[in-house]
Structure formats: C-alpha cells, structure tokens
C-alpha cells in the first residue's frame, strides 16, 4: 500500500483472508461441525437438559478455539465473545467429567461431578467465566449466565458463578499487569476496563430523553429486523450446508471474498480527510493499532472508513464510543460502515466458522448511534459518542433481548455509572419494541436447530389436553425381578432411557408401581452378573458386593456402556435379575387426567427426564405411560392433535 | 454548645432523642407490631409463600414510614434501607390488591393481581424498588431482590424488577436535579452516586492482596460474631417484649438513653485536633452537614469522634471512605467509634422501631477497615479509605452472606469499577469464613420468628422418611356432590385450606380422586347458593350463571369470606352442592412411598400450598393425605420421629 501497488495489496489481502477462512471452515466441517456458530444456543440447550454429546466434546473445544482465532484473523465481521462462552463451557465439561478417556487425558479424582446436576452447575460457571473473560466483566458474566444461559436457577448457583468469575478477573488482572510491558501483542490494552469513558459528563434534559427513547425504538426495530434476516439466511445456508463439507468451505470462502471486497473497496469511495493539526504525530498511524489509517490517501490525510474497517474491532468500538470527536467521522462514512457491518453481520453468522454476535451488533449499533447523534444534534445536546454507546445498548437489547446482563456488561466495559439510567431506559424500550415482532436471536437459533428445548411457559394447546392424551405407543415395563434375556431384548429393541418397574404377583398382591429404572444402571447391573436361577429377590447386599455405588455414577457424556458391549451366555440369559437395588423408588408421578400444561410446569420446574403417568382407576395397570421431554414438544403435540385450536 | 452550656445541651439532646424513640416505639407497639425491625425477613417469608396478613398491611406501611423517620431522627444506630425494602413491598402489595377496602381506598381496575403468583412478582418488584431507592442502585436492587428476597426465580422476574428499578432511578434522578437548588434539605447530596470515589488509583501488589485477604477473614469473623450477638440479644428482647406494649416502649427508651450517652459522652474522652491549615474556611463546620465538628473544642480545632457521631450517616460513611485523609481520624478515635457502633448496632436491632442493618454494618466495617489500614500501613500501600470500603464490603458479606448484590450495590455507591476484583475477593472470603459458623442474619431472623420458611435444601432427616410417614391425623375429604350441611360443618370444624374431593359411587365405579377444592372457593360457591335437592351433578353452566369466574379470584390479603359470614337456612343445609365446577382436577400428587426429601423439592420447586398423597394399593382409599407447608418443617418432623438420626 505504501508503494501504491494497490492491486497487489488487494490480491494479497483477499488471498490471506480467504485462506484463513477456508482453513477455519475446513476445521469446522471435517472435525467438529458443532463448533460452528456462536455456541451460546448450544450451551443454552445443554443447560436445558439436552445431553447431546458433540455440544461439549473435546474436539469441539479445540476446533472452537482455533477456528475462532482463524475466523477473527480472516477479517470476518464476527466476534469472539460467543465462542468464548462455548469454550468456557467446553472446558468446564472437560474438567467435570474428569478429562477425556479418548485422548488419554484422565483424572479420576474428580468424582464429584458424576451427576447431571453438578455437571450442569459447572458448565454454567464455565459459560459465566467465558463472558467474564471476553468482556473483562465479572458481574456481567454472572448475570449473563443467569439471564440467558441457564434454565434452572438456584441461589447457590449465583454464589458459584460469582466465585468463578472472581477467579477469572484476578487471573485476567494478573495477565494484564504482566502484559503491560507490551510483550503479549495487543492483549492488555485498555486494562481491565476496555473502553474507559468515565470522564464523560452526563447531564441531560427532557429533550435528550426524547432522543434516547427514539434511539431505543430504532434499536428495537433494527434488532428485530436483524433477527428476521439471520433466521432467513440460516435457512438458506442450512440447505447449502447439507450438501457436505465441501460446500460449507465454498460458502465460507465466498463470504470471505465478499467481506474482503467490501472492506477494501468501500474506502475508495470516501474522500480523504486532512489530519487534525493537533494530532500531527499520531495521524496517520502506521501499525496494527491506532485511529487514523492512511490507506490510499496522501500524507497528512486519513481515510475515515478505512480507519474503521482496518482496525481491530476493539479499537473501532473505542473510536466510535469516544467523546468530543464529532468531526472525525462524517455521516456518509458512518452510514456506509453501518450498512456494511449490518449486512455482513447477517451474512457471516451461519457460515461454518465459530462466530459471535456481540461485536457485529455493537459495531453496527455504535455506528448507527453516531449517525443518529449527528442527525439529532440540533435537538439534543448529548455527545455523539454517548449516542453510539446508547444505540449499541439498544441494538444489543433488540437482538438478544437481555436486559440486566447487557446493562452490567456495558457498564463494566465503559466504567461510567452516571449513564446507568439512560442505558436502562434504552434497553427496556428496545426489548419491548423488538418483542412485538419476534424472539431473541438465541432462542430463535435453538428452535431452528430443532433441539427439544423446554420453554418456560406451557404452550396454549397443552391446556386443553391431559397427560394421558400424549403418552402413546405400547408402554414397555419391566418386572421387579426380570429374566435377563427379557431385559437385554428390551434394551436392544428400544432406545428408551427409563423403564417403569412393576411389582407383580407373587411379590405383590396386585400389580403395583415399584419405581423407575434407568438404561445406564441396567447395563451396569447386567455387566455385574448378579443373577439368580429363580424369580426371587437377590437383595441389595448381594449386588453391592460386586459393584460399588460409584459404578452407577453417570459416565462422561458420550461414554458409558452400550448393549452391544454386554457379553452374556445363553445360560445367563435364562436366569433372573433383581432390579430392586437399582430402582428409583420415588419417581415423580402425575395422574393420567392431570392437565398437560401443569405436567409441563412440573417437568421443567424440577428438571426431570422421565415422569410416570399413573392410572386413576383400578381396572387398568398402575402405570399408563412415561412422559419424556419429547412429549412436551409443541410440534409433537400438534402432530397428535392437528385439530386442537390453540386457545 | 456554643455557649459552653454542655449539661443543658446534653439534657436537651437526650430528651429529644428519647421522646422521638418513644414515639416510634409507641407507633410500632400499639398500631403495627409487624413494622418493627428490618422487614427484610418478613418480605423474604412472604415471598416464600407465608401469607400472613399483617406483614404487608396498610397499617404496617404507615407505621414503617413514620417509625423509620422517627427512629433515624432519634439518633439510633440504625439504617433506613431495610425499612425502605419493606415499604416498597408494602406499597406493591397495597397497589396489587387494588387498594384497601378498610380505609376506603379502592380501585377495582387492578384485577390482574388477584392471584398468588402475580402478587408475589409485584411484591418482589416492590422490594427491588426499595433497595434501588435506598442506595440509588438500580441494578443492585434487582440483584438484591433475586439473591436475598425471592424464593422462586423466573427469567421474566428479572425483566420485571429491572423495569421497576429503571423507573425508580429515572424518578430519583428527576427529584435530585429538582432538589439540587437545596430546597429539599440534604436530599440530593451526592447525586445519583452517593459516595463517588472514581478518582482513586487502584494499583495493587501481591502484598496488598494478602492484606485484602486478611480483611476478608476479619470481616467474616466479625460478621459471624455480629449475627451470634444479634441472635442472643433478640432472644432476650423477645422475653421483655412479650410483656406488652409498655415494656417495648421502655426498652426502646432505655436503648435510646444508652445511645445518647455514648454519642455525647465518648467525644469528651478524645483530645481535640487542630484543623488542617488548608481547610481554614471549612473547619470547624457549623450546620447539619460537614466533616469537622467543633463540639467542645476551642476555635480552630475539631473533635474527630464527634465528627463521626454528630454527622448524618451518609456523611460519616463518606468521610470514612474518603482517600488521602489518613491523619483526619486517629486510631483511638476509630477504635472507639467501631466498638460503639458495633455494640449499639447489636443492641438497637430488635427494639420496637423500624431499623435497618446496612448502615450500622457499613459504619462499623468502614471504621474497622480504616483502623486495620492504619495498622497494616507498613506492609500495604493501599489507601486507608480503600481499606474502609473493602472492610465494609467484607463485614456486609459476613453478616448478610450476599455476594453479587452487595458487590453491585457497593459499586453503584462508589462508582469505581477498578475496585471490582478486590471487592469480589473480599466478599468471597468473608462469606466463606462466616458460613463456617452460622447462617446469614436474615435467615436467622426468619427462623427465630418461627415462620414456616421452606428451605432450598431438604433436611437430612427427610431422606429416610417417605411422604406417607408425615401425613397424620384423620384426613377430611369431601364427596364430589356433597350435602351443604356437611361442607359447612367441615369448614367450621377445621382450619384447613384445601380438601381432596372424592368421586364416589354412584358417580364412579369405585372411590376415585377427583381433585382438590380450596376453602375460599367453597365459601364463594356456598354464598352463590346453587344447590340441588338430590345428589346430582348441577353442572358448571348452572354455577356460572350466578357467579362470575372473577368472584373466585383471590381476595386481598386478610380479606375474603369467612364461614361465619354464611347465612344458610335449615332447608338449604339439607340440600346438595356440586363441587365439580370449582374442583382443581389436576392437583399435584405424590405416591405414598415417595421419599419425603423429593416431595419437599417438588413442593418448594413448584411453590405449592397443598399436595395430595395418593395410595399405591387398591385396598385403601385413593387419597392418603394432604401435605402442606407445615408437614415439611424440621421441628414438626422431629416431633413425629424424635429418634430419627439425621444422617
């Protein structure tokens, strides 16, 4: 560039970007498809109880880290915050299951997390740590985990996430003070507070408030529109991505070329601005960081648009938020930048690269805010930098529909508590406006991925149904002392994870619900081979002589025994196994004429995986069916009762 | 004082204080005993589902406001923050039930809140608004409500409390800018951020961290000790208070005299300090506000202890937090102040006056912190004002055991995000240390008041019991079509609020659980007089021709029909009433051999009031009993099974 070989520079630029982008896409496409995208919807789904292995697998972790580094380097309009949340959750999952047996990294001393509840808590803490590290916002991390990520909140979780982020921030602070010498690149720039604005005056009048409310409404509209576009684009992409790994890479490379063309081409359209005389030494800047990029301009001039595009995202945001720099960026520059970032943000989210949404949204919001500020300058006395901050807040509120956490994260980013009332106001308005149109972007994503996410509120169609209406298909039960062959056959033929156990004559006077037994426990019990010749109780002592209670603990996700691993002889298949010791004798139950909506509240409220439906009359067997997560999915219910008019 | 008539001044001072104190105590003792104390434990209990009328009655509201004003004016060592939380909750309750019929203030348009869930949400918002107003900390208010006050948290609640506190802070800001002219007394001083410290440098080394950790440990110990003393003192006071209103007033007056003697007497023991020469105009100060009180000292001198005692609490805290004023207060002054405030704080909490704990705890913590800072000055380079802030945080953490909310409240009070890592660290350590000894002060208070509070965790003794073990006494059931006389008799003879309804032959082949009916609904139905001559179903249409569904809505707390209000003739008593239309046909149920601990999780998790225990065998009636809140109380269970060894 300095030697005016622009075409050459463009070819090198586009070549580097596309190569990096293709590498990131290849990593995602071939090794861990689950690592693509933000990762927040996946973590949200996991914490809702969807135990898909790939979401938090070690391979996902590795691809997420390197893919995110490559993706950001490729100059895409994407952030690293979402991937950091996913990374935090993956690390937590990795530690919680005691390492990875597959990669030869195991610690057996972490036995505490061998159950769903504690593992979920740990992963919540991991997600909080991710946000805390990404924004250097410990309290914001706690609130983000609570507001957006978890489905079940307990008071003890608040305290646990808080401890995690406290450790994160101490470590961060140590690293920043270590890096202040400059030997870690750009890390450490800005200190613990990334965009410190605390010197700003915050006096505002009623007129300013009206302007701020307008910002909130505009941000809400923009956010809702953004979600709509993202949804459409993702639908198109998913058709392309289904064709295989190669088409994913081609798509990613195409978007990368478009991005490069925009960022390199658009600055040519803007005129050069002469450097402000007071900044003679700093303008134009040469180097990775700095506000005034020379680009194609003559000496002593800078290209405003290039200063925004060819800067680190952090610096671009800092520039947009900065006060007293009304003249630095013209309205045309800001408008071009806003449109480009908005469009590229929509296009980029969904390619097979780890990509966060925070940075594009903040960038687009901030540039739009400055633009609005310039237009409203006549009626409002607020600084345009302040407009940028407020509109970033309102756009965040409009897309993600978070309130407290965005508010606290922005405060921790900017260190200006005087702005709190304005930020709160703008967030409230933006969320209210956007909620009229569609859902938050993460919720939308969870739905689009087809994950069986349990919503807080029961669907209206559930109110006119009872629990007995949705249990369908033949119910598979086991007797409390069952033939080994029957158990193995049952496990082979069905994929169910829970089976009701019925106490049958002669052990009981009449068939009676004994409890619920889990597939994983059955497999461990069968592996232990405590069988009897006749149909008789073996007793718990017998079983636990061979197996320790810890053998029944939940295995790491994706691990654990499978039916095919069992190797039982013909003779053993004809023996009997006593299920009493492993039966959960206190399953949560509902009666069959329980309203389905209330059953859904119970199911979600207690974070269940199985719920027994018991019969009311004595002429039928004691258990009518088992409700699982899928029985509460609206599409399943609509399939069963297509004519149910939602009230 | 200015004329050296010290004895006279003392008499006037003590007289005023005691009169004010006695007036506050009289208000509390005669009009609304529930208004005494902080009020946070009561709000906590209400939001846990304890629907005691007096907690949020309009009379409590009035006494709380005026009592708190009188109590603060009387010079007690108490805060106005706890009462403000209670006030906020009372106002919310008042609005939520559509005004008060008793005082002739009613609005019938608020029909939205005629159920437990929405009313609880509204009151949570009220409590958040209280904190937001007290500390001018909107986000802190939201977090306080979530961390300390509510028992059930939903994501929508976060958003609702956030909107409430946003409105609070906008109103506050408007009032402050209106009051800046000085025509509202001291209100508005300090602006939205009460103790702005943002100019402070926050560079710290490993040595400083060690000092901070020590502060955390000390704060935790002090906090645990404080809770222990408060508990003991309250036990003694409750014996005295039982003797009647007069003894309450005498107790309050006595504590007031002690407080006055301490605050007036102790400054005599300290020597006078010459005013710093650079503050010639400001020292000594005359007037309500200001840092340097002359007291008995000669001109040009000030009395350091009097400057702390005879100042508004806000100013005293601001003095203690202020930086670069190491010489202003000597170690002896600080020690005397700390001991006095600590002791008086313990003594005052529990007298019949609305009293908050925040201010005494912050004052004691800050003075102790400055003292520690002075002692540790040689090894730590931190400012003593910073020590004061950190120790206030650690003492708050040690007494109240809150983490995120205290952290955010302190940030919003001081506007210094650079201190965040240190505050988080200190809070974590203090809470961990204090949790080894006893519970948080509010939980302790709820227990001591004997309120049936449902804990998050099931008691260990519940794990070895099943649901059927604790349902005792004869079960009272109603038939689905019941004689009016029987219903009235049942309502008269028992105080139960829920009755299982059994479908009996000839309406069903065998006795079958039909659902659950509430006392309040039964009363409304009887009042409606839709009776039949024979035992036959009347149908819902018949009932709802006379009664609108809204008639069954939950009445304002303490209102609603009573059995005595019914006026039925002999003939009507012999008729039948169909309970089907008002029966909740989907009650939550557990089987009788369900683990009691799991039943407790269900009961609390879904915020229930009644839970049916259904039988497993067919030879017994379908319902074995009803579980209510009281069946889960540890003392009740221990009464039933005194020999159960807690595992």
Short mmCIF file of C-alpha atoms in Angstrom, two decimals, chain A residues 136-139 142-143 146-147 150-156 158-159 161-167 169-170 173 192-193 196 198 202-204 209 403-405 407-408 411-418 420-425 427-429 431-432 435 456-457 466 509-514 584-591 593-595 597-599 601-602 605-606 614 616-620, chain B residues 136-139 142-143 146-147 150-156 158-159 161-167 169-170 173 192-193 196 198 202-204 209 403-405 407-408 411-418 420-425 427-429 431-432 435 456-457 466 509-514 584-591 593-595 597-599 601-602 605-606 614 616-620:
data_model
loop_
_atom_site.label_atom_id
_atom_site.label_comp_id
_atom_site.label_asym_id
_atom_site.label_seq_id
_atom_site.Cartn_x
_atom_site.Cartn_y
_atom_site.Cartn_z
CA UNK A 136 -13.47 -8.44 31.39
CA UNK A 137 -16.82 -8.15 33.11
CA UNK A 138 -17.11 -10.48 36.09
CA UNK A 139 -20.52 -9.36 37.30
CA UNK A 142 -22.67 -13.95 36.32
CA UNK A 143 -25.75 -12.15 35.08
CA UNK A 146 -28.31 -16.41 34.83
CA UNK A 147 -30.36 -14.40 32.39
CA UNK A 150 -29.35 -21.34 32.44
CA UNK A 151 -32.80 -22.81 32.57
CA UNK A 152 -32.77 -23.63 36.27
CA UNK A 153 -31.55 -21.13 38.70
CA UNK A 154 -30.76 -21.75 42.32
CA UNK A 155 -29.45 -19.30 44.82
CA UNK A 156 -26.30 -21.41 45.31
CA UNK A 158 -25.30 -17.34 41.94
CA UNK A 159 -22.60 -17.79 44.50
CA UNK A 161 -20.72 -18.38 39.26
CA UNK A 162 -19.65 -15.38 41.27
CA UNK A 163 -16.65 -17.26 42.71
CA UNK A 164 -15.71 -18.45 39.24
CA UNK A 165 -15.76 -15.02 37.70
CA UNK A 166 -13.88 -13.59 40.70
CA UNK A 167 -11.08 -16.03 39.94
CA UNK A 169 -10.93 -11.49 36.92
CA UNK A 170 -8.00 -11.99 39.29
CA UNK A 173 -5.72 -8.73 36.07
CA UNK A 192 -9.50 -4.22 32.99
CA UNK A 193 -11.98 -1.72 31.64
CA UNK A 196 -13.00 3.62 29.78
CA UNK A 198 -15.52 7.66 32.96
CA UNK A 202 -23.76 13.10 31.97
CA UNK A 203 -26.13 15.99 32.26
CA UNK A 204 -29.25 15.51 30.22
CA UNK A 209 -34.58 11.83 27.00
CA UNK A 403 -31.61 -6.52 29.98
CA UNK A 404 -29.71 -6.68 33.24
CA UNK A 405 -26.74 -8.53 31.84
CA UNK A 407 -26.62 -3.29 31.09
CA UNK A 408 -23.96 -4.53 33.50
CA UNK A 411 -21.13 -0.61 32.45
CA UNK A 412 -18.16 -2.83 33.05
CA UNK A 413 -16.89 -2.09 29.56
CA UNK A 414 -17.19 1.65 29.91
CA UNK A 415 -16.93 2.35 33.66
CA UNK A 416 -19.50 5.08 33.69
CA UNK A 417 -22.23 4.60 36.23
CA UNK A 418 -23.68 8.01 35.54
CA UNK A 420 -26.88 3.79 34.04
CA UNK A 421 -30.37 5.36 33.94
CA UNK A 422 -30.09 6.07 30.23
CA UNK A 423 -28.81 2.60 29.38
CA UNK A 424 -31.59 1.01 31.40
CA UNK A 425 -34.22 3.12 29.68
CA UNK A 427 -32.70 -1.35 26.89
CA UNK A 428 -36.23 -1.52 28.22
CA UNK A 429 -37.65 0.28 25.21
CA UNK A 431 -36.61 -5.05 24.23
CA UNK A 432 -40.27 -4.11 24.43
CA UNK A 435 -40.55 -8.45 21.47
CA UNK A 456 -40.70 -21.71 30.44
CA UNK A 457 -44.33 -21.34 29.53
CA UNK A 466 -54.32 -34.13 29.82
CA UNK A 509 -50.95 -58.91 45.78
CA UNK A 510 -51.72 -56.94 42.64
CA UNK A 511 -49.52 -55.21 40.03
CA UNK A 512 -48.06 -52.15 41.67
CA UNK A 513 -45.67 -49.43 40.57
CA UNK A 514 -42.30 -50.14 42.11
CA UNK A 584 -35.60 -45.37 41.87
CA UNK A 585 -38.48 -45.98 44.21
CA UNK A 586 -39.55 -42.34 44.32
CA UNK A 587 -40.21 -41.37 40.74
CA UNK A 588 -42.12 -38.17 40.19
CA UNK A 589 -45.60 -39.08 39.01
CA UNK A 590 -48.70 -37.42 37.65
CA UNK A 591 -52.18 -38.87 37.44
CA UNK A 593 -56.06 -36.80 33.96
CA UNK A 594 -53.54 -34.14 35.01
CA UNK A 595 -53.57 -31.11 32.76
CA UNK A 597 -49.76 -27.76 30.90
CA UNK A 598 -49.35 -28.40 34.62
CA UNK A 599 -47.39 -31.56 33.94
CA UNK A 601 -44.53 -27.00 34.55
CA UNK A 602 -43.64 -29.89 36.86
CA UNK A 605 -39.52 -26.94 37.10
CA UNK A 606 -37.83 -29.98 38.57
CA UNK A 614 -50.19 -43.33 36.87
CA UNK A 616 -56.72 -43.43 38.31
CA UNK A 617 -58.87 -46.49 38.05
CA UNK A 618 -58.12 -49.87 39.44
CA UNK A 619 -59.04 -51.83 36.36
CA UNK A 620 -56.00 -50.73 34.41
CA UNK B 136 -29.72 4.77 44.37
CA UNK B 137 -28.56 1.47 42.96
CA UNK B 138 -30.99 0.12 40.33
CA UNK B 139 -29.00 -2.94 39.30
CA UNK B 142 -32.60 -6.17 41.05
CA UNK B 143 -29.86 -8.42 42.32
CA UNK B 146 -33.10 -12.05 43.37
CA UNK B 147 -30.34 -13.10 45.69
CA UNK B 150 -37.24 -14.18 46.43
CA UNK B 151 -37.60 -17.88 46.80
CA UNK B 152 -38.74 -18.56 43.25
CA UNK B 153 -36.96 -17.01 40.42
CA UNK B 154 -38.10 -16.88 36.85
CA UNK B 155 -36.43 -15.24 33.95
CA UNK B 156 -39.40 -12.93 33.44
CA UNK B 158 -35.54 -10.37 36.17
CA UNK B 159 -37.03 -8.27 33.43
CA UNK B 161 -37.67 -6.00 38.52
CA UNK B 162 -35.34 -4.35 36.04
CA UNK B 163 -38.15 -2.24 34.58
CA UNK B 164 -39.26 -1.26 38.07
CA UNK B 165 -35.85 -0.10 39.17
CA UNK B 166 -35.34 1.72 35.86
CA UNK B 167 -38.43 3.76 36.64
CA UNK B 169 -33.89 5.62 39.07
CA UNK B 170 -35.46 7.93 36.49
CA UNK B 173 -32.77 11.45 39.06
CA UNK B 192 -27.06 9.56 41.91
CA UNK B 193 -23.81 8.11 43.16
CA UNK B 196 -18.26 8.93 44.42
CA UNK B 198 -13.97 7.31 41.00
CA UNK B 202 -6.22 1.17 42.06
CA UNK B 203 -2.77 -0.26 41.62
CA UNK B 204 -2.10 -3.10 43.97
CA UNK B 209 -3.68 -8.79 48.14
CA UNK B 403 -22.28 -11.70 47.20
CA UNK B 404 -23.31 -10.35 43.82
CA UNK B 405 -25.84 -7.90 45.15
CA UNK B 407 -20.83 -6.16 45.22
CA UNK B 408 -23.02 -4.30 42.75
CA UNK B 411 -20.07 -0.35 43.04
CA UNK B 412 -23.15 1.75 42.45
CA UNK B 413 -22.48 3.60 45.70
CA UNK B 414 -18.86 4.36 44.91
CA UNK B 415 -18.64 4.36 41.08
CA UNK B 416 -15.26 2.70 40.98
CA UNK B 417 -15.14 -0.35 38.77
CA UNK B 418 -11.40 -0.67 39.14
CA UNK B 420 -14.29 -4.72 41.46
CA UNK B 421 -11.74 -7.57 41.68
CA UNK B 422 -10.80 -6.62 45.24
CA UNK B 423 -14.40 -6.30 46.38
CA UNK B 424 -15.27 -9.67 44.86
CA UNK B 425 -12.31 -11.32 46.54
CA UNK B 427 -16.75 -10.80 49.71
CA UNK B 428 -15.96 -14.38 48.75
CA UNK B 429 -13.55 -14.83 51.64
CA UNK B 431 -18.83 -15.26 53.17
CA UNK B 432 -16.84 -18.49 53.19
CA UNK B 435 -20.60 -19.63 56.70
CA UNK B 456 -33.96 -24.77 49.48
CA UNK B 457 -32.42 -27.98 50.66
CA UNK B 466 -41.50 -41.24 52.89
CA UNK B 509 -67.48 -47.36 39.93
CA UNK B 510 -65.11 -47.08 42.88
CA UNK B 511 -63.87 -44.16 45.02
CA UNK B 512 -61.57 -42.11 42.88
CA UNK B 513 -59.63 -38.88 43.40
CA UNK B 514 -61.48 -36.10 41.65
CA UNK B 584 -58.97 -28.31 40.67
CA UNK B 585 -58.90 -31.53 38.70
CA UNK B 586 -55.13 -31.52 38.25
CA UNK B 587 -53.69 -31.38 41.73
CA UNK B 588 -50.02 -32.18 42.05
CA UNK B 589 -49.70 -35.59 43.64
CA UNK B 590 -47.05 -37.87 45.05
CA UNK B 591 -47.35 -41.57 45.77
CA UNK B 593 -43.88 -44.20 49.31
CA UNK B 594 -42.24 -41.16 47.71
CA UNK B 595 -39.14 -40.01 49.54
CA UNK B 597 -36.96 -35.19 50.60
CA UNK B 598 -38.03 -35.46 46.96
CA UNK B 599 -41.57 -34.44 47.87
CA UNK B 601 -38.18 -30.49 46.42
CA UNK B 602 -41.40 -30.76 44.43
CA UNK B 605 -39.89 -26.04 43.45
CA UNK B 606 -43.42 -25.51 42.21
CA UNK B 614 -52.14 -40.92 46.72
CA UNK B 616 -50.39 -47.33 45.91
CA UNK B 617 -52.60 -50.25 46.76
CA UNK B 618 -56.17 -50.70 45.71
CA UNK B 619 -57.46 -51.72 49.08
CA UNK B 620 -57.16 -48.27 50.59
#
